[in-house]
Short mmCIF file of C-alpha atoms and ligand atoms in Angstrom, two decimals:
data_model
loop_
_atom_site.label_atom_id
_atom_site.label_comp_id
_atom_site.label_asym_id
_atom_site.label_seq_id
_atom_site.Cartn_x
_atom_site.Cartn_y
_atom_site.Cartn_z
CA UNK A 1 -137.65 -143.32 -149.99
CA UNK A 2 -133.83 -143.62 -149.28
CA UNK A 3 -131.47 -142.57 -152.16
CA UNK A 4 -130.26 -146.43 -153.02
CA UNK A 5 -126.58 -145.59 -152.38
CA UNK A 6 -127.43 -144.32 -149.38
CA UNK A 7 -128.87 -147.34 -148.19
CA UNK A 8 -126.21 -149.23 -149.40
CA UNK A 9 -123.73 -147.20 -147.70
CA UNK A 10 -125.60 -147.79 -144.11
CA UNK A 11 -125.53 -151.84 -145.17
CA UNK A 12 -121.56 -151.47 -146.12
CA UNK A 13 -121.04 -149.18 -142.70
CA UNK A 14 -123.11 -151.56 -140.53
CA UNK A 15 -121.16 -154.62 -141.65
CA UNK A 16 -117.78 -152.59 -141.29
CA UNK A 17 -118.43 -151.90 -137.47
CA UNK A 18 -119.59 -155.69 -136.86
CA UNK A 19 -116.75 -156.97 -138.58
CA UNK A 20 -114.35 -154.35 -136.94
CA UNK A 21 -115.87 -155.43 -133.49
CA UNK A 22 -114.58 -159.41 -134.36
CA UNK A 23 -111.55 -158.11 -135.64
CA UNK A 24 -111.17 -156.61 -132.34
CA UNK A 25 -112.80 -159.15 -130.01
CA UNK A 26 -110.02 -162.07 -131.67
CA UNK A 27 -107.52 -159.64 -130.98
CA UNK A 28 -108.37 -159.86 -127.45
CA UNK A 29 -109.38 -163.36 -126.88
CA UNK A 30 -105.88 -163.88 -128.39
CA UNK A 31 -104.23 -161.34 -126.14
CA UNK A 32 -103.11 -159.00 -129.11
CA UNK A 33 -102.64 -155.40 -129.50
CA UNK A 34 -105.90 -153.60 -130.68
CA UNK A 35 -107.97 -154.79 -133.40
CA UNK A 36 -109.76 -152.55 -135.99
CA UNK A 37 -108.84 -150.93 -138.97
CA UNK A 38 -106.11 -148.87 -137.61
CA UNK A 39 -103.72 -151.32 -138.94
CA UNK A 40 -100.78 -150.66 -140.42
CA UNK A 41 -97.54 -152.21 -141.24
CA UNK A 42 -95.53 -151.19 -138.29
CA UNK A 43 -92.55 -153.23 -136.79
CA UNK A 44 -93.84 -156.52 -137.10
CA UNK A 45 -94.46 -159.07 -134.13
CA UNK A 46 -97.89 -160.25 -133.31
CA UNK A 47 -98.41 -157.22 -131.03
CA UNK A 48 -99.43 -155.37 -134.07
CA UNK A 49 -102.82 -154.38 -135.06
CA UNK A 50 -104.49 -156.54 -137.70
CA UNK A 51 -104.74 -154.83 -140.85
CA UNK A 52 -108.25 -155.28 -142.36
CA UNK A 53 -108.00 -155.71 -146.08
CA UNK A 54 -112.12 -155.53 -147.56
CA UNK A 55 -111.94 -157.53 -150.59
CA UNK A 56 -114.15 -155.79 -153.54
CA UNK A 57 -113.84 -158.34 -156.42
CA UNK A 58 -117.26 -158.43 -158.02
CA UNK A 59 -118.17 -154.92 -156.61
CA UNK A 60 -118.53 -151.51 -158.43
CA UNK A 61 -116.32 -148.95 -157.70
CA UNK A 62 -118.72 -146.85 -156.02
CA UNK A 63 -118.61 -149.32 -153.54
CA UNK A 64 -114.56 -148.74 -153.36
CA UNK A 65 -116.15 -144.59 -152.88
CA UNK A 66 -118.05 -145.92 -150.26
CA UNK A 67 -115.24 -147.70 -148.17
CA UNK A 68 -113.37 -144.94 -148.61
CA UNK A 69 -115.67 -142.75 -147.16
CA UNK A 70 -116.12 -145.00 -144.03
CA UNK A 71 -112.12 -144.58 -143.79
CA UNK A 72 -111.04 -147.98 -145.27
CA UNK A 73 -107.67 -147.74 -147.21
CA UNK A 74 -106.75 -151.50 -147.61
CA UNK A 75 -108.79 -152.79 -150.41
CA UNK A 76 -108.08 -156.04 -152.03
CA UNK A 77 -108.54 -157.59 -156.17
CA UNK A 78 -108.16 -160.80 -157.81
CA UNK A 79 -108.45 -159.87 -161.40
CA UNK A 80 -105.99 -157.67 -163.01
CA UNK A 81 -108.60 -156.09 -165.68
CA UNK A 82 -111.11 -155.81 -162.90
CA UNK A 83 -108.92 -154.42 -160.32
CA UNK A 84 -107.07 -152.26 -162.90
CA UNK A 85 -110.44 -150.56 -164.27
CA UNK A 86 -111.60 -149.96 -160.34
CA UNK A 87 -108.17 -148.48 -159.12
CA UNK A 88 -107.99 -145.83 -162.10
CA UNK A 89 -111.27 -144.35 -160.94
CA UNK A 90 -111.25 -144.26 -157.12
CA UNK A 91 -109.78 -141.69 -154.45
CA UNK A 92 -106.01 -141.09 -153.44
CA UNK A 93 -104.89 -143.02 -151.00
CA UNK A 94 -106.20 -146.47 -151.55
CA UNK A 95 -104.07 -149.37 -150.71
CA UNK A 96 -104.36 -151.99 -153.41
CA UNK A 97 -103.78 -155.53 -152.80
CA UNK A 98 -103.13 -158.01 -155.63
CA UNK A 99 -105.14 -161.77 -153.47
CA UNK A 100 -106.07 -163.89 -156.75
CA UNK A 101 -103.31 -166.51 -158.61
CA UNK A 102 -101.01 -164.09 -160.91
CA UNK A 103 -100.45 -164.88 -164.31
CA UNK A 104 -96.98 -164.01 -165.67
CA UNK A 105 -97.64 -162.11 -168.72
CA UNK A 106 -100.26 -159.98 -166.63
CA UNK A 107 -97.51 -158.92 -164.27
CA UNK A 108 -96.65 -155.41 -165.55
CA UNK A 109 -100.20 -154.85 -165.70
CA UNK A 110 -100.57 -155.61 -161.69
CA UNK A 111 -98.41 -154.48 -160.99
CA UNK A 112 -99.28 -150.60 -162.09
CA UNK A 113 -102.41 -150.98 -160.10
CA UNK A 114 -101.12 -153.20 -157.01
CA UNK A 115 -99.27 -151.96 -153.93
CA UNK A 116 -98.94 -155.59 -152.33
CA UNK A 117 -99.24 -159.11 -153.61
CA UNK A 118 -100.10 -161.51 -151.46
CA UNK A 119 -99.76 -164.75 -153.88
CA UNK A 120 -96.51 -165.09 -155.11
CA UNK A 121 -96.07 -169.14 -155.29
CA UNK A 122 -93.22 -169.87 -157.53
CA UNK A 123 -89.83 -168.47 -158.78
CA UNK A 124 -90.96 -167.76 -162.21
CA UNK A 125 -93.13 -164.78 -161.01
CA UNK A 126 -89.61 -162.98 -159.30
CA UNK A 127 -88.26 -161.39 -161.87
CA UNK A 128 -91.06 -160.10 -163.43
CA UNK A 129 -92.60 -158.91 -160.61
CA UNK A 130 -89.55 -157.29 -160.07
CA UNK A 131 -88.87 -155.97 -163.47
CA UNK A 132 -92.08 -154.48 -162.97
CA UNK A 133 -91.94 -152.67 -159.75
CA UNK A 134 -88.60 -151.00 -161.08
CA UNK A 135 -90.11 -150.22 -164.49
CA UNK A 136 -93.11 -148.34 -162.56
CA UNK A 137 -91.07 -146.78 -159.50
CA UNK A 138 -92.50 -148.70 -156.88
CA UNK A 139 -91.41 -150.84 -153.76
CA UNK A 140 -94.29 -153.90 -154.03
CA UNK A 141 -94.92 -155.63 -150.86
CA UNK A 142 -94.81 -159.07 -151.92
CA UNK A 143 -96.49 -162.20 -149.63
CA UNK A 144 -95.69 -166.02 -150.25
CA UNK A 145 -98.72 -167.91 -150.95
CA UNK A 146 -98.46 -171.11 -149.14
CA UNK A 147 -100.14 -174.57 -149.59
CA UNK A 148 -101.37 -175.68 -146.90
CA UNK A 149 -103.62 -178.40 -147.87
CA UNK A 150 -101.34 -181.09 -150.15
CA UNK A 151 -104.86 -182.47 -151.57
CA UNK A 152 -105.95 -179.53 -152.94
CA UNK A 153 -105.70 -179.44 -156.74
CA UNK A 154 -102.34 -177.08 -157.95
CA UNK A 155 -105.13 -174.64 -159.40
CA UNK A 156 -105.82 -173.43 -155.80
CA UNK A 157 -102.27 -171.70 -155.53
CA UNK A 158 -99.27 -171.69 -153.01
CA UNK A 159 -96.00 -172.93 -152.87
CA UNK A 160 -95.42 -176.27 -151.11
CA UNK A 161 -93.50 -175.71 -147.50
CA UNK A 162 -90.90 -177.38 -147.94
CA UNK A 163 -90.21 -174.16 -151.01
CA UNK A 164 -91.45 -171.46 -149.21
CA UNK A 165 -87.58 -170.97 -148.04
CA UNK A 166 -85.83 -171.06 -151.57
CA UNK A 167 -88.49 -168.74 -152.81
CA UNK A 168 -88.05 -166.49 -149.85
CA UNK A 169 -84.50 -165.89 -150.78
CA UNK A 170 -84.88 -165.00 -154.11
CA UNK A 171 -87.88 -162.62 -153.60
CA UNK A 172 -85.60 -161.03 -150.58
CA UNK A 173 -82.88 -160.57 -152.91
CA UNK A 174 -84.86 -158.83 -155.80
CA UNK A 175 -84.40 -155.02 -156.20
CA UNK A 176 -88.35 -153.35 -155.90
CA UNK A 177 -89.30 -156.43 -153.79
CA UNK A 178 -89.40 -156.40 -149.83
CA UNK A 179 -90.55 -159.91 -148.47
CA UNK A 180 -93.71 -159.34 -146.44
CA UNK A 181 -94.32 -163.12 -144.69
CA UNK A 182 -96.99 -165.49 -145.74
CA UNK A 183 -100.65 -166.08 -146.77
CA UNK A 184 -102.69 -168.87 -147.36
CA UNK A 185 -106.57 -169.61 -147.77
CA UNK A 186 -107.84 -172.44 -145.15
CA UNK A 187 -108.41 -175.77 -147.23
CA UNK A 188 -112.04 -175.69 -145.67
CA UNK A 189 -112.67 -172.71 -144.91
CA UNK A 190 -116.60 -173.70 -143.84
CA UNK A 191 -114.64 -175.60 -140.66
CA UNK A 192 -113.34 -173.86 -138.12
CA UNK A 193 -111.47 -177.53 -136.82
CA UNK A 194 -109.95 -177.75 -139.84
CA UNK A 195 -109.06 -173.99 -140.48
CA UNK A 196 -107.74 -173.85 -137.09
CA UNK A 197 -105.38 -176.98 -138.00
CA UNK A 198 -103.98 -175.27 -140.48
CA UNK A 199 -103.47 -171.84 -139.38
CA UNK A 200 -101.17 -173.91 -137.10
CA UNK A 201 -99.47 -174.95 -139.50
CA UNK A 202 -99.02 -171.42 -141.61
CA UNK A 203 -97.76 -170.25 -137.83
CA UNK A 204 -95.31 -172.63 -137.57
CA UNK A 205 -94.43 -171.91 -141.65
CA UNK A 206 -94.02 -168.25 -140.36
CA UNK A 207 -91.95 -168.55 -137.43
CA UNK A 208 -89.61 -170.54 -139.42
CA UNK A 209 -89.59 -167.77 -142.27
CA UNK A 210 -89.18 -165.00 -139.43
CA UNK A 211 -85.94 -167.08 -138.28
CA UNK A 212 -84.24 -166.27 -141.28
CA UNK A 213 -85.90 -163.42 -142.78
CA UNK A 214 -86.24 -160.97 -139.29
CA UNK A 215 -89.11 -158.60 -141.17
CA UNK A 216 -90.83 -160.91 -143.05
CA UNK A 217 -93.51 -161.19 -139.58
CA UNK A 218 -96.58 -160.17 -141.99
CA UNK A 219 -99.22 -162.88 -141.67
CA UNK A 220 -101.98 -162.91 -144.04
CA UNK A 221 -105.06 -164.83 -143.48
CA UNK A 222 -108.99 -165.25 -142.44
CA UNK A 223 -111.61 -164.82 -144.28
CA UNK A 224 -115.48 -163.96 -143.27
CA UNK A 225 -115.67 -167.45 -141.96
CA UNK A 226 -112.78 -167.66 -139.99
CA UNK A 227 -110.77 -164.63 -138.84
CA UNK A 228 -111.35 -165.55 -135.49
CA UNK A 229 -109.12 -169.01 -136.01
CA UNK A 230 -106.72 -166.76 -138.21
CA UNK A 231 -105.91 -163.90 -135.51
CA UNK A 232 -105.86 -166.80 -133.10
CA UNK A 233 -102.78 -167.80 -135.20
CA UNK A 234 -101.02 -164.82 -135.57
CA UNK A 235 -102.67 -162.74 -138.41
CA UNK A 236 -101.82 -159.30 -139.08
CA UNK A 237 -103.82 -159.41 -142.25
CA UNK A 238 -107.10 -160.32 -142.55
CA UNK A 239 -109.26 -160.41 -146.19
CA UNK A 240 -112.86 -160.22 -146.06
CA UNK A 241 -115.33 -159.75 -148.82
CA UNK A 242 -118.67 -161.17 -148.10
CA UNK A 243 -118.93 -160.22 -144.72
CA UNK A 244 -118.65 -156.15 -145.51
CA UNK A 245 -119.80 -156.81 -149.17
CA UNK A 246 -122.47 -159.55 -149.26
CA UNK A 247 -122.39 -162.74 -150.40
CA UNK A 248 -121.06 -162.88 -154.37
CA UNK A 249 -122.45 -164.53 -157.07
CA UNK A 250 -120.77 -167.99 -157.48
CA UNK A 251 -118.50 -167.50 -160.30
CA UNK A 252 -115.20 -167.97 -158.98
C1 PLP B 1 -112.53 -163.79 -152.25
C2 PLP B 1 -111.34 -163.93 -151.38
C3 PLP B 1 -111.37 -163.50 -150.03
C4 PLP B 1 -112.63 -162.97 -149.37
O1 PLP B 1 -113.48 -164.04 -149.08
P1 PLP B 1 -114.79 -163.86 -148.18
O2 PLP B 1 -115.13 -165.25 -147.77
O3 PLP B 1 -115.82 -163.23 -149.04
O4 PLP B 1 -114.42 -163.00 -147.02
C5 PLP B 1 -110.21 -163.61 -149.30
N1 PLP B 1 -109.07 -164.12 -149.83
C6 PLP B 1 -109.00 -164.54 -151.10
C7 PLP B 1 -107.73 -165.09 -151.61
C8 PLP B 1 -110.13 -164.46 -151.92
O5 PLP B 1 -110.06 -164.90 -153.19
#
């Protein structure tokens, strides 16, 4: 019999390549630079590779070992004890990114553990975040979460458009803070009409950012159910859990 972890490295490698070969495959359909998990943040433009982030929320840290093993650096949390706990115990070199709603007096506690946040959504989380990323000696990549579904209930997170620009200025002003772009979540992410719809929208939301804020090109969006739609839009980030993972217990 195989050694469990073995076995659940194959499962975690197999997914990796499928979901490597969409990553890839959008990026072509969409006429984009490569695909894959080569991405980094280079210059910005949607020439760049896609940057595959493998969300691990839920998962044990061995599974973080096993990621790492299979060469993934990008790994993303959305619970600061969680996250915290799981980044103290894995291998150099992991990129940690903050993807659940932040809670201010859990900032200085992120932001020890978190190299990027993708879902800053209002002014109040600025300063802090960067009080925090001066008191630790760190530049924190930080992404605007935006709204892009006005009947969602305010727990879901993001900044309504029409703020994304006022909040843009003051995170591009902020010492330890370097404005990334955007992110958002689909409003339905089981439909691909409807996430397409608004990925069209969060490209439009971008190019206006981009106008005024030249680097701020980072894109970050798609999930296991639609990365195609996202990279069809201009992602250069993509987040997926389930598909590299498994499917989670519903507890979120
Ligand atoms: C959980 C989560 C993901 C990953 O979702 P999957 O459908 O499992 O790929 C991506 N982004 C955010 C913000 C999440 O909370």
């Amino acid at each position: 019999m195989l050694h469990p972890d073995f076995s659940r490295a194959t499962a975690i490698a197999e997914n990796l390549s499928r979901a490597e070969l969409r990553i890839s495959q959008a990026c072509r359909t969409s006429g984009r630079g490569n695909g894959g998990n080569g991405g980094n943040c280079g210059n910005g433009g949607y020439a760049d590779p896609v940057t595959l982030i493998v969300v691990t929320k839920t998962y044990p840290e061995s599974d973080v070992e096993i990621l790492h093993g299979l060469g993934v650096r990008n790994v993303g949390e959305n619970r600061d004890q969680e996250a915290r706990a799981k980044a103290s115990l894995s291998p150099e070199g992991m990129i940690w990114h903050m993807i659940g709603q932040i809670q201010r007096n859990k900032i200085n506690s992120i932001v020890a553990w978190a190299d990027f946040v993708h879902t800053c959504d209002r002014m109040e989380l600025v300063t802090p975040l960067s009080r925090a990323a001066l008191n630790h000696s760190k530049e924190l990549g930080v992404f605007i979460q935006v709204n892009l579904d006005p009947a969602a209930p305010a727990n879901r997170g993001g900044v309504q458009p029409s703020e994304m620009l006022p909040l843009a200025a003051q995170i591009a002003a902020a010492p330890g803070l370097t404005l990334m772009g955007l992110m958002a979540v689909a409003p339905h992410p089981s439909t691909a009409i409807a996430a397409a719809g608004a990925f069209e929208r969060l490209a439009g939301l971008s190019s206006a950012l981009v106008a005024e804020y030249p680097h701020a090109t980072y894109l970050s969006a798609g999930m296991s159910d639609d990365l195609e739609e996202a990279i069809a839009h201009g992602a250069t980030h993509v987040r997926l859990g389930s598909a590299i993972l498994g499917e989670r217990p519903v507890v979120e």
